[in-house]
XYZ file of C-alpha atoms in Angstrom:
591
model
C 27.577 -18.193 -4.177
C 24.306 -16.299 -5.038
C 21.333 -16.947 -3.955
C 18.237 -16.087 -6.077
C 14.444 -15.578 -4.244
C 11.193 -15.671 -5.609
C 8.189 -13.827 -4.480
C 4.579 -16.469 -3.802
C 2.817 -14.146 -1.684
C 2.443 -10.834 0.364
C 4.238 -10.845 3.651
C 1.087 -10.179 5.706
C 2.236 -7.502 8.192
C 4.043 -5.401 5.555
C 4.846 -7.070 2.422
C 6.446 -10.289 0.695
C 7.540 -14.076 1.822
C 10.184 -15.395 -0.289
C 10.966 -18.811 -1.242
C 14.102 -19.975 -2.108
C 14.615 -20.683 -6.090
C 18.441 -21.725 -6.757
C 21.786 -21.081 -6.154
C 24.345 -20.561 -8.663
C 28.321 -21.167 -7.565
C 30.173 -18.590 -9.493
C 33.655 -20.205 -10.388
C 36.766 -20.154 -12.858
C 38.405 -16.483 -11.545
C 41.464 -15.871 -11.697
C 44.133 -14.679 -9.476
C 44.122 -11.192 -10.802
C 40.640 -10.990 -11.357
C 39.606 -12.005 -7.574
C 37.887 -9.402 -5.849
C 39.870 -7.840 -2.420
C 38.450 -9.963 0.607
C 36.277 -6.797 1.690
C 34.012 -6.625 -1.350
C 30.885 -8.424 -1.916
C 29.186 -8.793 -5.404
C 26.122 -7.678 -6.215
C 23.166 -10.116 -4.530
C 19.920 -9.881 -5.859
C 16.375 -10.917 -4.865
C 14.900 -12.257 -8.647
C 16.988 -13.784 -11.686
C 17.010 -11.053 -14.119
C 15.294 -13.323 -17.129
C 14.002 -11.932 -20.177
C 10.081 -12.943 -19.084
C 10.193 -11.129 -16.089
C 11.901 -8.203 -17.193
C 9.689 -7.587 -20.170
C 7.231 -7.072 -17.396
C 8.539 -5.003 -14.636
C 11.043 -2.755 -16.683
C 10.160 -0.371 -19.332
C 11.642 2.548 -21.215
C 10.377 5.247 -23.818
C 11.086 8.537 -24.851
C 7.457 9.998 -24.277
C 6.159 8.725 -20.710
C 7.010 5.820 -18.119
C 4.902 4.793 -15.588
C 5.384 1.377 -12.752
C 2.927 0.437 -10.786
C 2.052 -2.276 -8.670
C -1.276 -3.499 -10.663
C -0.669 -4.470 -14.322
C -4.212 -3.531 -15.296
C -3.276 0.112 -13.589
C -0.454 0.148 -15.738
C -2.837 -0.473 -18.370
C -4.967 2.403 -17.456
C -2.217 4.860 -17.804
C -1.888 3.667 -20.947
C -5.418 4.469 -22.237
C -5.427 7.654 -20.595
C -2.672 9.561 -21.990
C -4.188 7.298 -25.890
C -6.824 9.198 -25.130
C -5.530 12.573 -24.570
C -4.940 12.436 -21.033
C -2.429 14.698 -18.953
C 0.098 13.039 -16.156
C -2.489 13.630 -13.738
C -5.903 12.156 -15.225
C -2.907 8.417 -16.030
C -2.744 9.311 -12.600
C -6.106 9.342 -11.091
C -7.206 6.157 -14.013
C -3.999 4.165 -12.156
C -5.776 4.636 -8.564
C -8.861 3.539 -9.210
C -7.920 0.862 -11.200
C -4.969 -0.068 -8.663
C -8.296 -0.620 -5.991
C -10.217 -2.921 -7.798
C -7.310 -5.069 -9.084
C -5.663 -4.950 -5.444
C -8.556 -5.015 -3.426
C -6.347 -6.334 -0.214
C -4.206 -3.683 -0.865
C -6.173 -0.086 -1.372
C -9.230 0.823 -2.488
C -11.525 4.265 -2.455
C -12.183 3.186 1.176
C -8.815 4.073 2.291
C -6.424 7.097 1.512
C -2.943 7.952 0.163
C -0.066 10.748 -0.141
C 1.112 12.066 -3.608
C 3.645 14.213 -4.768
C 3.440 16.122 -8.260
C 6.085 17.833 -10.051
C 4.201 20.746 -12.343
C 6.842 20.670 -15.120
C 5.956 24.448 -16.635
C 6.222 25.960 -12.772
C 8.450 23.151 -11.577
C 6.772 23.398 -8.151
C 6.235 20.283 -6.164
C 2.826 20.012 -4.581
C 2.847 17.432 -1.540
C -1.293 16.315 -0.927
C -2.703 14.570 1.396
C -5.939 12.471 1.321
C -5.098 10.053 4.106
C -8.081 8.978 6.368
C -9.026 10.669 9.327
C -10.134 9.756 12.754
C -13.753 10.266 13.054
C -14.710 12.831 15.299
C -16.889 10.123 17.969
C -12.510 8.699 18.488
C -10.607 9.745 21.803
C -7.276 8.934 23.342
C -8.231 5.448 25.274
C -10.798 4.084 22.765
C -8.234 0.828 21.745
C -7.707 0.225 25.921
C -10.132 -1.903 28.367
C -10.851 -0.682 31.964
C -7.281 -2.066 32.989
C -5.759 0.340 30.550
C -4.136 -2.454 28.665
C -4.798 -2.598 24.378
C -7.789 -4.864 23.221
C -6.455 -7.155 20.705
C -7.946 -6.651 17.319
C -10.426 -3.435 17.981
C -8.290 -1.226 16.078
C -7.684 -3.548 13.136
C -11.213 -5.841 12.153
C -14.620 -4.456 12.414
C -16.071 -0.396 12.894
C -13.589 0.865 14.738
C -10.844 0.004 13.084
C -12.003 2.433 10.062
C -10.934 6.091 9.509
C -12.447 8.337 7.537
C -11.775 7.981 3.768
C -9.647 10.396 1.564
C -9.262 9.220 -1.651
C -11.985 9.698 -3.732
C -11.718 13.632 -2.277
C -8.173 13.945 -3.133
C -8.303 12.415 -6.458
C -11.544 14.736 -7.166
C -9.529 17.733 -5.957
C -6.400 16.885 -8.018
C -8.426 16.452 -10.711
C -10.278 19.882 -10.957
C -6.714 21.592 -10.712
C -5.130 19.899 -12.886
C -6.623 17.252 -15.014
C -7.342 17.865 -18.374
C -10.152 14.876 -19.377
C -13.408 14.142 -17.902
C -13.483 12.807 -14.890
C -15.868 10.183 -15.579
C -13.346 8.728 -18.323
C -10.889 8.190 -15.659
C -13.136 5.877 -13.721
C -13.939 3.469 -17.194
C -11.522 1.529 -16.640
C -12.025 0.620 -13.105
C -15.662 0.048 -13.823
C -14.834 -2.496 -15.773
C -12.668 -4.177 -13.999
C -14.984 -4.273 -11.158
C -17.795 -5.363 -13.604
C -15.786 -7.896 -15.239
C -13.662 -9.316 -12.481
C -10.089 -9.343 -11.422
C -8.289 -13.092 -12.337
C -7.287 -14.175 -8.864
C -3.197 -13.714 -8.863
C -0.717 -15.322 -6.273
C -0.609 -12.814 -3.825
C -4.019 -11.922 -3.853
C -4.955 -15.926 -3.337
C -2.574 -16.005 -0.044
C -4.164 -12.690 1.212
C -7.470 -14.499 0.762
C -6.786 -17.613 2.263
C -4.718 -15.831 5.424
C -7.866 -13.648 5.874
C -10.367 -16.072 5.326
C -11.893 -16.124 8.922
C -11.766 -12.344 9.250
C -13.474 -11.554 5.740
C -15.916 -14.406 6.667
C -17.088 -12.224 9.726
C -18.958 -9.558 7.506
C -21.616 -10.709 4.882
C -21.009 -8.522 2.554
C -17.344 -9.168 2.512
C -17.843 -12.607 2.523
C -20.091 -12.675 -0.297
C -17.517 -10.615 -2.268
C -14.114 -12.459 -1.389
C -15.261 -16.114 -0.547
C -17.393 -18.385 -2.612
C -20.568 -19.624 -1.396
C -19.332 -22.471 0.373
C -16.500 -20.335 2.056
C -13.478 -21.173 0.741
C -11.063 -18.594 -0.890
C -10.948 -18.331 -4.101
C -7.824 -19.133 -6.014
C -5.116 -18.412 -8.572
C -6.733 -17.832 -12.122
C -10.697 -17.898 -10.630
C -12.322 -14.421 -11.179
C -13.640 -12.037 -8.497
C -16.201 -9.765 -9.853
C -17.035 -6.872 -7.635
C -20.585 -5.513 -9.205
C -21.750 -3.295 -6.431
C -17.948 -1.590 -6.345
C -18.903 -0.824 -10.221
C -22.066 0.695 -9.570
C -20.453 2.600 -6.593
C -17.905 3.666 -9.386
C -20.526 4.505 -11.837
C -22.080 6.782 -9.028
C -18.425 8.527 -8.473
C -17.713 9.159 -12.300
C -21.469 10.548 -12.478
C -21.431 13.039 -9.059
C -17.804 13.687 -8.093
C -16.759 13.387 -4.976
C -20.182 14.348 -3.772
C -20.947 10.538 -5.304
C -19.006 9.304 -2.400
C -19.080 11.541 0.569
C -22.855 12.555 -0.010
C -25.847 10.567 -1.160
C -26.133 6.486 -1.284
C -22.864 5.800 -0.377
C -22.002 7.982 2.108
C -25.408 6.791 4.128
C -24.232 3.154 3.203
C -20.888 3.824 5.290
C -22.908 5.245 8.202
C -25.362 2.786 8.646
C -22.818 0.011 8.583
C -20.441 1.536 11.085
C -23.388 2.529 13.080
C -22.677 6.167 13.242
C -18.808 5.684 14.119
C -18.107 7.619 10.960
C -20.535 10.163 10.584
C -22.792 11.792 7.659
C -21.024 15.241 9.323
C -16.930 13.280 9.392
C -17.477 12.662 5.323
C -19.054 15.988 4.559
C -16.887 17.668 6.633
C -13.521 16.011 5.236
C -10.718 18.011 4.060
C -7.932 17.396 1.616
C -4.292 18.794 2.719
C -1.910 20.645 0.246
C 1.675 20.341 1.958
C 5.254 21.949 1.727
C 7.572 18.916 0.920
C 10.477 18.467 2.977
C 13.628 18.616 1.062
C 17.054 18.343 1.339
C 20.531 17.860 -0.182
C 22.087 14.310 -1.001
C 25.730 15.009 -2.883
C 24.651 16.748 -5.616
C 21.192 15.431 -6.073
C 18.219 17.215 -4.442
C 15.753 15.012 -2.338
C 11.954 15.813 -2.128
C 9.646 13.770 -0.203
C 6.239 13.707 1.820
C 6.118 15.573 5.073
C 4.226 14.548 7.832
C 2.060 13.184 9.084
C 3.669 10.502 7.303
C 7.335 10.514 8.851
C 8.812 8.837 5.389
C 9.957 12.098 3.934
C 11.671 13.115 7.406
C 13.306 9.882 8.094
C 14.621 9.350 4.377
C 16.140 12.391 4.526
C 17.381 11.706 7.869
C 19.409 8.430 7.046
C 20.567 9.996 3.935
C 21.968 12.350 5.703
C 23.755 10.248 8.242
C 25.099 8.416 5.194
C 26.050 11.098 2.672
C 29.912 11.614 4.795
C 30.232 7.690 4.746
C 32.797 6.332 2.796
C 30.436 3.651 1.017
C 31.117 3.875 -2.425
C 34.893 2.757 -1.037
C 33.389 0.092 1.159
C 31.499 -1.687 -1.331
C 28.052 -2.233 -2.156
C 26.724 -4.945 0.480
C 29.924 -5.233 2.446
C 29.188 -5.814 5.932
C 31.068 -2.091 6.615
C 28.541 -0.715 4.278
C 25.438 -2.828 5.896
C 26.271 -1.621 9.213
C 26.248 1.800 8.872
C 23.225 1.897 6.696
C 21.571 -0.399 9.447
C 22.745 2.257 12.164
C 21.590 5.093 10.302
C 18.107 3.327 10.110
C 18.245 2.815 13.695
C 18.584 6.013 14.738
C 15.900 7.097 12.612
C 13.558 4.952 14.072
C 13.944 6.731 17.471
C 13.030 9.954 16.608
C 10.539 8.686 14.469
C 8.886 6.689 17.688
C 9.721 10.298 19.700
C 8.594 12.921 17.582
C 6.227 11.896 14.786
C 2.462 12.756 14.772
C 0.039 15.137 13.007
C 1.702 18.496 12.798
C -1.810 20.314 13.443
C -2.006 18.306 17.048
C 1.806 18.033 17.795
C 4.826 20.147 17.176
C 7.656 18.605 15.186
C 11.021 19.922 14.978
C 11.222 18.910 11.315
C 13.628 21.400 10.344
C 16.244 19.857 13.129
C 15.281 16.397 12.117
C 15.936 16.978 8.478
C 19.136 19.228 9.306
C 22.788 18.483 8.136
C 23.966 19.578 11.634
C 21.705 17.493 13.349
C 22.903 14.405 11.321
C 26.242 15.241 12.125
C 25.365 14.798 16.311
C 23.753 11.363 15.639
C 26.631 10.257 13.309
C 29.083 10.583 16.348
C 26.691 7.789 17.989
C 27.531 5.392 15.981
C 30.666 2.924 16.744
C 31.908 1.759 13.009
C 32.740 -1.370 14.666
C 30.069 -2.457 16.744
C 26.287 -2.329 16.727
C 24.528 0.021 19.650
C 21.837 -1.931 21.353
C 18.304 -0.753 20.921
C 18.199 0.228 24.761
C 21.277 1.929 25.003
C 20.436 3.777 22.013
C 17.819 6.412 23.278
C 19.767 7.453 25.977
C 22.836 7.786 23.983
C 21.035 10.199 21.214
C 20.662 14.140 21.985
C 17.098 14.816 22.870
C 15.799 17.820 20.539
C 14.204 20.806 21.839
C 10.809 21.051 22.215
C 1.439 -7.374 5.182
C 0.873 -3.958 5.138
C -0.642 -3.259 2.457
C -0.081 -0.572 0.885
C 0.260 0.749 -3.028
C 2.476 2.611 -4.664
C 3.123 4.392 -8.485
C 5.351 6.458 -10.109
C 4.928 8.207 -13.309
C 7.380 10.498 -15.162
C 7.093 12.081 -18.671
C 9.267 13.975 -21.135
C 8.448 17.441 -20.321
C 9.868 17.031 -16.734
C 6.069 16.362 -14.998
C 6.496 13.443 -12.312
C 3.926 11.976 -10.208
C 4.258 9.747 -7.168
C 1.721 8.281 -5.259
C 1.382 6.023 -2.272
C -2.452 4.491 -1.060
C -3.598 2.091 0.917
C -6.368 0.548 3.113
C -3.340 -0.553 5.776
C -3.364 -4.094 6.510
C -4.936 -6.546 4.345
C -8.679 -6.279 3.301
C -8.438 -3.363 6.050
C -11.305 -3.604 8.465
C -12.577 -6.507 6.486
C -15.607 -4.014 6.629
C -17.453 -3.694 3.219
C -20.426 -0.794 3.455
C -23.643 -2.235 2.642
C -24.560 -2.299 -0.963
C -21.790 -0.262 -2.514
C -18.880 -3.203 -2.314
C -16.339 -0.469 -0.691
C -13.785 -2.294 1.810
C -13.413 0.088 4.547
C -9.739 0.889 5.889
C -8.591 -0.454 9.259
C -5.832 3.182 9.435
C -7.165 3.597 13.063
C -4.375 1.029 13.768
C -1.808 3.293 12.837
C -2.593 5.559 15.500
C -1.146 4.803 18.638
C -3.077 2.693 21.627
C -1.263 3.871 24.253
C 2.594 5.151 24.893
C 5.327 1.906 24.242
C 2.281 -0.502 22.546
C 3.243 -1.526 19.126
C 1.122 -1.520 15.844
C 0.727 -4.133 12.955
C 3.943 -3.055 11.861
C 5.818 -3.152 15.007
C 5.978 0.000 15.287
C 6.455 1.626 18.230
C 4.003 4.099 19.282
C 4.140 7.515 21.059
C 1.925 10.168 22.531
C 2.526 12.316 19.586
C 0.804 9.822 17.506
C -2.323 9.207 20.198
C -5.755 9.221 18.823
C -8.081 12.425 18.680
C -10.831 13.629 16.817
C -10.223 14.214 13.221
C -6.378 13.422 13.643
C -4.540 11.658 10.836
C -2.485 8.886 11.921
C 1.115 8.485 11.313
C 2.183 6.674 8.222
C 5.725 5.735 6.986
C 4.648 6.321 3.074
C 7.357 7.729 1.542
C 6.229 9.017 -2.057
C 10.093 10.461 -3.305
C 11.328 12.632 -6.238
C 15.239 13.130 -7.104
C 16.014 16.328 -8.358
C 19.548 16.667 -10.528
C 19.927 20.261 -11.327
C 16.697 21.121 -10.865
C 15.713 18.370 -12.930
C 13.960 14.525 -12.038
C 16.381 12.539 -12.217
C 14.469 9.899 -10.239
C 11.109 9.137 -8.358
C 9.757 6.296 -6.805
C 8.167 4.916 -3.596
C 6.668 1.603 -2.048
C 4.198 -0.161 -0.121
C 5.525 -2.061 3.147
C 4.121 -0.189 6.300
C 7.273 0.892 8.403
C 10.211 -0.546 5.821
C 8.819 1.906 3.044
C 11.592 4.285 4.666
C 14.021 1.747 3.854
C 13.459 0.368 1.113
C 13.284 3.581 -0.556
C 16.451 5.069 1.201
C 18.570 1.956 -0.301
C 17.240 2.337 -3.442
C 18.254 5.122 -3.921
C 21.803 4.577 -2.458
C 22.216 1.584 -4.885
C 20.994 4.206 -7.646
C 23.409 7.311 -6.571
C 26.155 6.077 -4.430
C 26.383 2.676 -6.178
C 25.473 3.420 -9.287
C 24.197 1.098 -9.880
C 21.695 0.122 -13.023
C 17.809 0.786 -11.724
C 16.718 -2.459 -11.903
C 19.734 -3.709 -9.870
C 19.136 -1.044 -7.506
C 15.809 -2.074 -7.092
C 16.317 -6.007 -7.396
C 18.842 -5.712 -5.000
C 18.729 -7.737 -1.228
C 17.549 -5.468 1.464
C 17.807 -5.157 4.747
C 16.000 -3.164 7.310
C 16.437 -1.839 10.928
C 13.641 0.096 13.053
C 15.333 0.363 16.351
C 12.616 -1.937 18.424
C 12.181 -4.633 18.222
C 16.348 -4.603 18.964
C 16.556 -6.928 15.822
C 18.518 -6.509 11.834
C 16.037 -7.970 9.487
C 18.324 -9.341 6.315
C 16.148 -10.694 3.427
C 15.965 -14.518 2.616
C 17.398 -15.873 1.691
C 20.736 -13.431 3.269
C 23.660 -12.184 2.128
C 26.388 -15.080 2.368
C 27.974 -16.910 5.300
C 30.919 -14.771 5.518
C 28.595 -11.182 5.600
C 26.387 -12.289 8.239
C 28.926 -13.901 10.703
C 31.036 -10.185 10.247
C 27.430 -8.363 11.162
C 26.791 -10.680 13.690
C 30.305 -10.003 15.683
C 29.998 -6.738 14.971
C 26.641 -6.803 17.809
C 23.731 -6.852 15.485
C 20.845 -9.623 16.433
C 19.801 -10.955 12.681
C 16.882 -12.308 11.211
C 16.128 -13.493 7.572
C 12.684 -12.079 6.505
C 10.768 -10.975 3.188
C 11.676 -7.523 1.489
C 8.467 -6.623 3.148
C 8.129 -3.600 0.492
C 7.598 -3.252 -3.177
C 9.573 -0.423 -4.490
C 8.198 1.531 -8.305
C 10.556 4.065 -9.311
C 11.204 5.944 -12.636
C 14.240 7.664 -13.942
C 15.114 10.005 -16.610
C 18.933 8.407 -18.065
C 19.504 11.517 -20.932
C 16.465 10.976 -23.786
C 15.451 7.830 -22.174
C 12.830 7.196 -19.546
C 13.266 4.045 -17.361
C 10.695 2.495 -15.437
C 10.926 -0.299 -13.045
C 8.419 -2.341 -11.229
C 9.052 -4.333 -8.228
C 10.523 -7.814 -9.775
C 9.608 -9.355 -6.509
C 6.022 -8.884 -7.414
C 3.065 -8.564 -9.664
C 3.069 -4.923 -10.986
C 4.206 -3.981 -14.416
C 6.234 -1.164 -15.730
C 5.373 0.368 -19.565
C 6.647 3.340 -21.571
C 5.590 5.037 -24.883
């Protein structure tokens, strides 16, 4: 039997809820053609029909972009009609993205992007992700009994980092852009003048946030209507004051934003908690990827402080001298070790992660074949290691959310990847007075105290503790796949701490599978972060007979949303593919 899911809303923590839509017996094989007992078909998450794959697949010869916003896919349309490089459909994409995702990202929050420079074929790794302001110290989230106060880190002024977007789009821009910058803005501004049609997951973010947003009156002027209620599916939300705030950007640079009006506006409403000095003072981050083999593809991802890069390259490592091709895509051999491999991840990621200019990382062990080839000798092919045990059993080295994600790829071998975000919905539910700019809750990422978990259930560590001008740890996992030198494929996704997952099985479904890239990204996920001791399988699951096998084998399960939204792009000889999430509202185009 398969089972077939629609998406109605975000999953608030990190992603999607799914509803069940039908099930379809599959009957009338024959002896001969009957499948071995150990293989499982192919289970995916949307039916493939020809309405929703007009929208969320593309393919060309000259460009391909898939984003998560169909008017951003929109703007990347305009921008290379009107003369536009990869990196100006780029920088049009993320400010549109904001206004048409508002719960999502926004020029209050920050982001990670990688860029392949197709004449140099260097890969440039930035980071604009917010910062802690410099007023933040260790204890700030704990009360006088030491123990975390609930919600101080997620709704309100401290809950807010200091923006990076607007300085790492400006930055990216001056290097390599080759239209005006104000252009790039147009079509955010109008969007933001004109208003964004209320769409299904932005009416459930608005009605689960409704007594949060209702707290601020600027928000709630914004987001509810006068009487307070949400507004819903098909009504328009104009956002005036984020055009003028726009308008002010396109006219000044980044000097419109962390100078002048606006940057007093954020001030004053966070009553000094980010300072004029924080938002002068803030500084964009040019990175070395990390990198690494996968069979004969070449892997290149974000390096911390988000740990997305590390990890993915750490579970495709413990995977690459699996035998899963032979075991069978979705076979509950295959699902185990990919859920064990996640596991262990998960650890180090808890042990080790942080911001490399507070803490040392042993990223080059982490990331290492012979590293991967101690934790593989963990892991019982049979049976499931309980989270506790699991620690102590690994060698110790030396030494919802919402989030948005694109990926663009064009002809001459140029890719660009990008994942932004406010963190959880409506972030801080903060908008700075007069300029309609939603304010990022990304102190929440940091963590509290040693053990305490974070929206995403992620467990925290004192590498990741808070400090002045620190960057919290993120999970974003913006990925190209190099094939000779060549992309092959890129992609990424929003979903707080299953970003690493999604994207890892993505692109085993792409490479190991083989599968076709809208199967690989349609496909039932599942997803494993070592605590809480627990094997998320999407809804609606993968078959009686699959599940009763993982649960014998030791593994605790729970049916649960996607919780991620993966955009990827592939080159497939003179074609370009380009697929958007079918499980939600982006769109995917191609000239």
């Amino acid at each position: 039997m398969l089972i077939f899911a629609r998406p109605v809303s975000d999953w608030k923590k990190s992603g999607i809820v799914w509803v069940l839509l039908a099930s379809v017996s599959v009957i009338g094989c024959s002896g001969k053609d009957r499948k071995p007992e150990n293989e499982v078909g192919p289970r995916f998450a949307v039916r493939a029909d020809a309405e929703t794959r007009a929208i969320t697949e593309a393919t060309g010869s000259e460009w391909v972009v898939s984003t998560q916003g169909r008017t951003a896919t929109d703007a990347v349309d305009r921008t290379y009609t009107e003369g536009g490089n990869i990196i100006d459909a780029a920088i049009a994409a993320s400010f549109a993205i904001g206004v048409e995702r508002p719960q999502s990202t926004g020029i209050g929050g920050g982001g990670f992007m990688l860029y392949r420079e197709a004449k140099t074929g260097k890969i440039y790794a930035i980071d604009f992700r917010e910062r802690a302001p410099a007023k933040a110290y260790e204890k700030i989230y704990l009360d006088s009994k030491g123990e975390v106060i609930p919600d101080k880190s997620l709704v309100g002024i401290h809950a807010a980092g200091v923006p990076g977007l607007v300085k790492g789009l400006a930055e990216i821009h001056r290097k390599f852009g080759r239209i005006e910058w104000k252009t790039l803005l147009e079509p955010a501004i109008g969007l933001a003048e004109n208003g964004v049609a209320v769409y299904p997951y932005l009416a459930n973010a608005l009605v689960e946030e409704r007594e949060d947003l209702a707290k601020f009156p600027e928000t709630k002027a914004i987001f509810l209507k006068k009487d307070g209620t949400p507004y819903r599916e098909r009504e328009v939300i104009a956002q005036t004051k984020l055009a003028q705030s726009l308008r002010e950007i396109a006219a000044k640079g980044a000097d419109g934003f962390y100078r002048g009006r606006i940057a007093h506006a954020i001030v004053r409403s966070t009553k000094g908690w980010i300072s004029a000095r924080d938002l002068a003072n803030y500084k964009v981050r040019w990175l070395a990827p990390v990198r690494s083999t996968f069979h004969d593809y070449e892997v290149v991802s974000m390096p911390p402080p988000s740990s997305g890069g590390t990890h993915l390259i750490q579970i495709l490592n413990l995977l690459e001298k699996e035998p899963l091709e032979k075991l069978g895509f979705q076979s509950p051999a295959s699902l185990h070790l990919i859920a064990s491999a996640m596991q262990r991840a998960y650890v180090d990621r808890a042990r080790y992660m942080g911001d490399p200019d507070f803490v040392k990382i042993p990223l080059r062990t982490l990331t290492s074949k012979k590293y991967a080839d101690q934790i593989r000798a963990t892991i019982d092919p049979t049976r499931a290691t309980p989270a506790d045990a699991l620690a102590s059993a690994m060698p110790v080295l030396p030494e919802h959310s919402e989030t948005t994600h694109f990926s663009i790829m064009d002809a001459e071998g140029n890719v660009v990847v990008s994942t932004q975000t406010i963190n959880g919905w409506f972030g801080s539910k903060l908008v700075a007075d007069g300029t309609g700019i939603l304010l990022n809750n990304e102190m929440d990422d940091f963590s509290a105290k040693p053990g305490a978990s974070n929206l995403f259930g992620a467990i925290g560590s004192k590498a990741n503790s808070v400090q002045p001008g620190k960057t919290p740890l993120s999970s974003m996992s913006p990925t190209i796949v190099l094939e000779h030198g060549k992309p092959r494929l890129a992609l990424g996704a929003p979903g707080g701490t299953r970003i690493i997952t999604c994207v890892a099985q993505t692109i085993l479904n792409a490479l190991v599978y083989r599968l076709p890239l809208y199967d690989a990204v349609n496909a039932l996920r599942i997803h494993e972060q070592w605590k809480p001791d627990v094997l998320n399988l999407e809804a609606p699951g993968f078959g009686e007979a699959t599940e009763a096998d993982l649960a014998a084998r030791g593994w605790k399960l729970e049916k649960k949303g996607a919780g991620c939204a993966v955009m990827a792009v592939a080159r497939e000889g003179n074609v370009l593919r380009g697929v958007s999430e079918p499980r939600d509202h982006g769109k995917a185009f191609a000239r």
